[in-house]
Structures are given as structure tokens and as C-alpha cells.
Tab-separated table of C-alpha atoms and ligand atoms in Angstrom:
chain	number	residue	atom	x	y	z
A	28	UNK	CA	131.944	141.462	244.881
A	29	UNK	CA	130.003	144.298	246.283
A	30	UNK	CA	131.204	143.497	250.139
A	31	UNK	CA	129.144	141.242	252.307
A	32	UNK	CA	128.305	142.230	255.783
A	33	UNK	CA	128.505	140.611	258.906
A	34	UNK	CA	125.356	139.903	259.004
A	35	UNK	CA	125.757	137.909	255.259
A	36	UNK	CA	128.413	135.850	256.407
A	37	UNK	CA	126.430	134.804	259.489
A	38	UNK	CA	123.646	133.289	257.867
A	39	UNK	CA	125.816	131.074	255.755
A	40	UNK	CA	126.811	129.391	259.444
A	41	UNK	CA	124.682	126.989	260.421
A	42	UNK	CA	123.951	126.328	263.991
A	43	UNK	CA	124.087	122.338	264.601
A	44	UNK	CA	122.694	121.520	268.292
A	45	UNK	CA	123.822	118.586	270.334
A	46	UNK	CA	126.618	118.136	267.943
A	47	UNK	CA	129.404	116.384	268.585
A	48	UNK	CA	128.124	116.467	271.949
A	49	UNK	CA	124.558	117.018	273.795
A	50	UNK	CA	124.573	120.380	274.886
A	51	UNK	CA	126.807	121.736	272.187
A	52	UNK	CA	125.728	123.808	269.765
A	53	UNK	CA	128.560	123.190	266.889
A	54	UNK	CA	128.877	126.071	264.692
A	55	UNK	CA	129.013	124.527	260.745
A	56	UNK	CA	131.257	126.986	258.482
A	57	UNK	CA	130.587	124.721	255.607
A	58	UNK	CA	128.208	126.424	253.648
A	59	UNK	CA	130.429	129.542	253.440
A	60	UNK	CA	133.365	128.043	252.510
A	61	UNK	CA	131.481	126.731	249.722
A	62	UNK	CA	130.346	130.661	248.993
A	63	UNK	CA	132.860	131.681	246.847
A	64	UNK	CA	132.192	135.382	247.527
A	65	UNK	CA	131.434	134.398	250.979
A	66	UNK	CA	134.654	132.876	251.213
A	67	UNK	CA	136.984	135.852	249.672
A	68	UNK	CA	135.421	138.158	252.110
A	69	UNK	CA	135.940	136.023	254.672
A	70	UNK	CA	139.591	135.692	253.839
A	71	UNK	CA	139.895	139.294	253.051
A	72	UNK	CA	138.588	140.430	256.324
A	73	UNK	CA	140.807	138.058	258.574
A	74	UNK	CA	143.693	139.171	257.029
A	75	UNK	CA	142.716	142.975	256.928
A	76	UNK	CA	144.157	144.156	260.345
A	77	UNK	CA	147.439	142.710	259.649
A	78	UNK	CA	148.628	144.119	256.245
A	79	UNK	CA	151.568	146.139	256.456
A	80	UNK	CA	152.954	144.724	259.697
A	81	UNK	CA	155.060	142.498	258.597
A	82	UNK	CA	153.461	139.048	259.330
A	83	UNK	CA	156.045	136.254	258.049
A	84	UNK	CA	154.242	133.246	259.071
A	85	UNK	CA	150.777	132.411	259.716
A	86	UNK	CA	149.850	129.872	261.688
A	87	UNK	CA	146.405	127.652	261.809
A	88	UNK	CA	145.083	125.080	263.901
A	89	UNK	CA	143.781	121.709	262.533
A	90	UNK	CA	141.614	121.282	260.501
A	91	UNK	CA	138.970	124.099	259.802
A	92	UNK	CA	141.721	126.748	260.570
A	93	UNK	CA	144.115	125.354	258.105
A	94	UNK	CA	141.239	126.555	255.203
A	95	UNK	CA	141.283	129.713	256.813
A	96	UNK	CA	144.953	130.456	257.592
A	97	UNK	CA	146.052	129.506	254.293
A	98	UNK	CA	143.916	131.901	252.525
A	99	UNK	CA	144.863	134.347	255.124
A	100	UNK	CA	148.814	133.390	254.314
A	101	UNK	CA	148.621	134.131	250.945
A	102	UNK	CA	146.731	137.963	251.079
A	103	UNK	CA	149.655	138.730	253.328
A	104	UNK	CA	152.647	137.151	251.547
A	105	UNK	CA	153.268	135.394	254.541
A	106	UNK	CA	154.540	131.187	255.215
A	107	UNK	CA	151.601	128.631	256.616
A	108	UNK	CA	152.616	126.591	259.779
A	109	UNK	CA	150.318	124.191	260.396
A	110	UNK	CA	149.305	123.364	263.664
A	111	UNK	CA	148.245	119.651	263.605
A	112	UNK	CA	147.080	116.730	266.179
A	113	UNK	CA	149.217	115.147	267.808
A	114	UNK	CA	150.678	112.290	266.104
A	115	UNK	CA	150.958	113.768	262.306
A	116	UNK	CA	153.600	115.621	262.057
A	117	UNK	CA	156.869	113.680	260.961
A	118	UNK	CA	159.454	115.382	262.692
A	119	UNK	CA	160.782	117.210	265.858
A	120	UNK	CA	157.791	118.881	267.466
A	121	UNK	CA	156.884	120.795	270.420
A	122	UNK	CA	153.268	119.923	271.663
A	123	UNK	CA	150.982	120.554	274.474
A	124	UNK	CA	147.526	118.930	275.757
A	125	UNK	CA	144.741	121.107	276.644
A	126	UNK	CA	140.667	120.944	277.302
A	127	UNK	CA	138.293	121.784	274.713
A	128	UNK	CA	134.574	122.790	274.960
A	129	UNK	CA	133.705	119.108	274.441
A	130	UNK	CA	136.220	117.026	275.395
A	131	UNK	CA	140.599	117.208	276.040
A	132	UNK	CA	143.176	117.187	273.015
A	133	UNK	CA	146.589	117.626	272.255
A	134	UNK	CA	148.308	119.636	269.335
A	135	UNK	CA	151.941	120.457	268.154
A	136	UNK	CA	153.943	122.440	265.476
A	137	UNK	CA	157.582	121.176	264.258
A	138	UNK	CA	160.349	122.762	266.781
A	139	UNK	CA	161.859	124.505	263.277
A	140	UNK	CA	158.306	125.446	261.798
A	141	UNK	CA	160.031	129.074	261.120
A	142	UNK	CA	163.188	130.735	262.252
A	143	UNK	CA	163.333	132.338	265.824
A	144	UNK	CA	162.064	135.986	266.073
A	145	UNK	CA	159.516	135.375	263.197
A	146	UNK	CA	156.205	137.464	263.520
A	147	UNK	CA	153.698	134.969	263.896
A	148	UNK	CA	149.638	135.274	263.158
A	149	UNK	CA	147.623	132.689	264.589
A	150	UNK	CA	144.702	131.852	262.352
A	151	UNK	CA	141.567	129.803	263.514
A	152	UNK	CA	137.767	128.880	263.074
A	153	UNK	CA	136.512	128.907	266.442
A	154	UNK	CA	137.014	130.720	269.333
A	155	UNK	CA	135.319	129.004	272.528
A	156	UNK	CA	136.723	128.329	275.590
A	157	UNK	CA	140.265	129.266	274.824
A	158	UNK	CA	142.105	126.298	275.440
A	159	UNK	CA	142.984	125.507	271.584
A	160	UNK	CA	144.298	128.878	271.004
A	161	UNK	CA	146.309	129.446	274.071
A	162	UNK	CA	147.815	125.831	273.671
A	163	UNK	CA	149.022	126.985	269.611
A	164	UNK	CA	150.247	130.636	271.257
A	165	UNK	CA	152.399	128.500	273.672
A	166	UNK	CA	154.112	126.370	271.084
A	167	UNK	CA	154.687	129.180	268.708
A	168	UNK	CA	156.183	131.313	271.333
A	169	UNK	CA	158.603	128.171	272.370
A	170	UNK	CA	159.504	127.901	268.915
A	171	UNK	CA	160.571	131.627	268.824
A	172	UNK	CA	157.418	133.184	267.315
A	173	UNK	CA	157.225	137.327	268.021
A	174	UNK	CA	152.863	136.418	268.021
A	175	UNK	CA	151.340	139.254	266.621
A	176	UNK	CA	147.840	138.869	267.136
A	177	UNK	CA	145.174	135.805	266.917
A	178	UNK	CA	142.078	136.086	264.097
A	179	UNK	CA	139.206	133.915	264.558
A	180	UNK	CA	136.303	133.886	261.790
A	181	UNK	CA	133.988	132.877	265.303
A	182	UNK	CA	134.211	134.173	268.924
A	183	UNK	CA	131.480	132.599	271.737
A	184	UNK	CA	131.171	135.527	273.577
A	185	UNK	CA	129.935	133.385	276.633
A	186	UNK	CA	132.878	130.715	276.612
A	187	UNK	CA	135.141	133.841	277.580
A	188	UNK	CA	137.957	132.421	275.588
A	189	UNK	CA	139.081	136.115	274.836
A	190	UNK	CA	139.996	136.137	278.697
A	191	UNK	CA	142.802	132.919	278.467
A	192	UNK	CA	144.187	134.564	275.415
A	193	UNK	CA	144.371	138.279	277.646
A	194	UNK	CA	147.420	140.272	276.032
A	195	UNK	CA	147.147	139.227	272.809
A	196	UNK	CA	145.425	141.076	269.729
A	197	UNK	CA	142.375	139.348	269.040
A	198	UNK	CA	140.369	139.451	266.307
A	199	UNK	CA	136.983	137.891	265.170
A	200	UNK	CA	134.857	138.568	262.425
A	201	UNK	CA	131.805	137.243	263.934
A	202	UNK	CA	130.668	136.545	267.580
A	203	UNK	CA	127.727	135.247	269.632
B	329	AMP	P1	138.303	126.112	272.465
B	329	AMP	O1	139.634	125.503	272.733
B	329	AMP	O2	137.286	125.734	273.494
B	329	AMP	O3	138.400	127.602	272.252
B	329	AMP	O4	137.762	125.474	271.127
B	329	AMP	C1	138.190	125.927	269.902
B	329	AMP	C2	138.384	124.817	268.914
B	329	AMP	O5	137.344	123.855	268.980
B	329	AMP	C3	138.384	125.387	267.528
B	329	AMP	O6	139.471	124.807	266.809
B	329	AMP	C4	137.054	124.999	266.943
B	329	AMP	O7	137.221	124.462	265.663
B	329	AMP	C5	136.463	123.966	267.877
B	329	AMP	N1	135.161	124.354	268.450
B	329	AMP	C6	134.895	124.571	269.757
B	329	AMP	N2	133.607	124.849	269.948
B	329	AMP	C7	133.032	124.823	268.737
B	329	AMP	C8	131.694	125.046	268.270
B	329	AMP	N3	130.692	125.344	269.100
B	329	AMP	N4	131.474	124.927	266.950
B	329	AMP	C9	132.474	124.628	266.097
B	329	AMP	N5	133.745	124.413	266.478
B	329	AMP	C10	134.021	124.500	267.779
């Protein structure tokens, strides 16, 4: 491909108001993860800032930052860990509960997702308000996870999520 821009990728994101919730304006990645080209790029540039430091596992939230993270796992040669709902994972798990920008949820990783000391990448869609991301950096670091840095495809600039997540490296391909 000849290298989409910022700008290309955000016009295959679709702004959905009120959705799930008055008030919220849900940000719809469908349409470029049906982009093929849209898609690689999208892959290729989460992964980008993390080649050649070693990243052994990568880590996404459920769901729309398990289509991202796995991508993401695979340009780096890294594992996937997913980080699910609670409730879905069969075995041992550590979990924590946290608010979201509409509405409170819970999510967990297995207690053995990946040996201690393993450089971790967290991977997800979204970044809003914080509280999903800083709830998956606190399992992975009780697991044993050296985090590495966080890469979101989406950052809401006015949610301030970047400030809950302070002292981490985070990335996002995209904000508003
Ligand atoms: P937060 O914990 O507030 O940072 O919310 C992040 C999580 O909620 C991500 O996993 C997103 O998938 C989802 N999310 C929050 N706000 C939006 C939005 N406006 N559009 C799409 N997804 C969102």
C-alpha cells in the first residue's frame, strides 16, 4: 500500500452519537477493520514504536482490542493475553472492577497468563476516561508483567485518560 495518513484512517471511524448511551458519542472502528489496507496500517503503526524492544506478550482488552492486539502480537513475534470480562476465563484469574465512560465493569487475565518478568504491551481500541486501561495495567503488573508501554488506535483528548495511565508510554494513533 502506498501508506495511509492519519487523516485516512480517521474517516473510516464513524462517529455514532447517543450510543450506547445519550450523551456518548461511540466511536465505530468497524468500517476500518473491514479496510484491508486500512487495517494493515493500522496494525503496522500500533506496533511500530515497539519493534526491537523485546515485547514478549501483548496484551488486549475485550473485545475490540483483542482485533487489534492480535495483529499487533504477530508484527512483533510476541504471545496474545487476552484480557476478558469477568466471568470467561476458565481458570485462576486476577481481576479488578473499574468505571467506564458509560457505565462500571469488571475485567481479569489468568494469574499464569505469562511467566513473571515478561515485557508486557497493552493493546486497546479506545482510550477515554482511563479506567479500562489502568484496571488491565494493574492485573498485568500483579501477574509479573515488566509493562512496556500502552497503544491505543483512539485517545479522547478531553476524557484525560492519558492522566490515570501517568508513567506509562502511551501511544495513540489517532485522537480527538
Ligand atoms: P475508558 O475506561 O473510559 O478509558 O474506556 C475505554 C474502553 O471503553 C475501551 O475498551 C473502549 O472500547 C470503550 N469506549 C469508551 N468510550 C468509547 C467511545 N466513545 N467509543 C468507543 N468505545 C469507547
Amino acid at each position: 500500500m502506498t501508506g495511509a495518513t492519519a487523516m485516512d484512517l480517521k474517516t473510516l471511524i464513524k462517529d455514532v452519537p447517543d450510543y450506547p448511551k445519550k450523551g456518548i458519542i461511540f466511536k465505530d472502528i468497524t468500517p476500518l477493520l473491514s479496510d484491508a489496507r486500512a487495517y494493515e496500517e493500522t496494525i503496522t503503526r500500533l506496533a511500530e514504536p515497539w519493534k526491537g524492544k523485546g515485547v514478549q506478550v501483548v496484551a488486549g482488552i475485550e473485545s475490540r482490542g483483542f482485533l487489534l492486539a492480535a495483529g499487533v502480537a504477530l508484527k512483533l513475534g510476541a504471545g496474545l493475553v487476552p484480557v476478558r470480562k469477568s466471568g470467561k476465563l476458565p481458570r485462576a484469574v486476577f481481576g479488578e472492577s473499574y468505571s467506564l465512560e458509560y457505565g462500571t465493569a469488571a475485567i481479569e487475565a489468568h494469574q499464569d497468563a505469562f511467566p513473571k518478568g515478561a515485557k508486557v504491551l497493552l493493546v486497546d481500541d479506545v482510550l477515554a476516561t482511563g479506567g479500562t486501561a489502568k484496571a488491565a495495567l494493574t492485573i498485568l503488573e500483579r501477574i509479573g508483567g515488566k509493562v512496556m508501554g500502552v497503544s491505543f488506535l483512539i485517545e479522547l483528548d478531553f476524557l484525560k485518560g492519558r492522566e490515570k495511565i501517568s508513567g506509562y508510554d502511551c501511544r495513540a494513533l489517532i485522537s480527538y
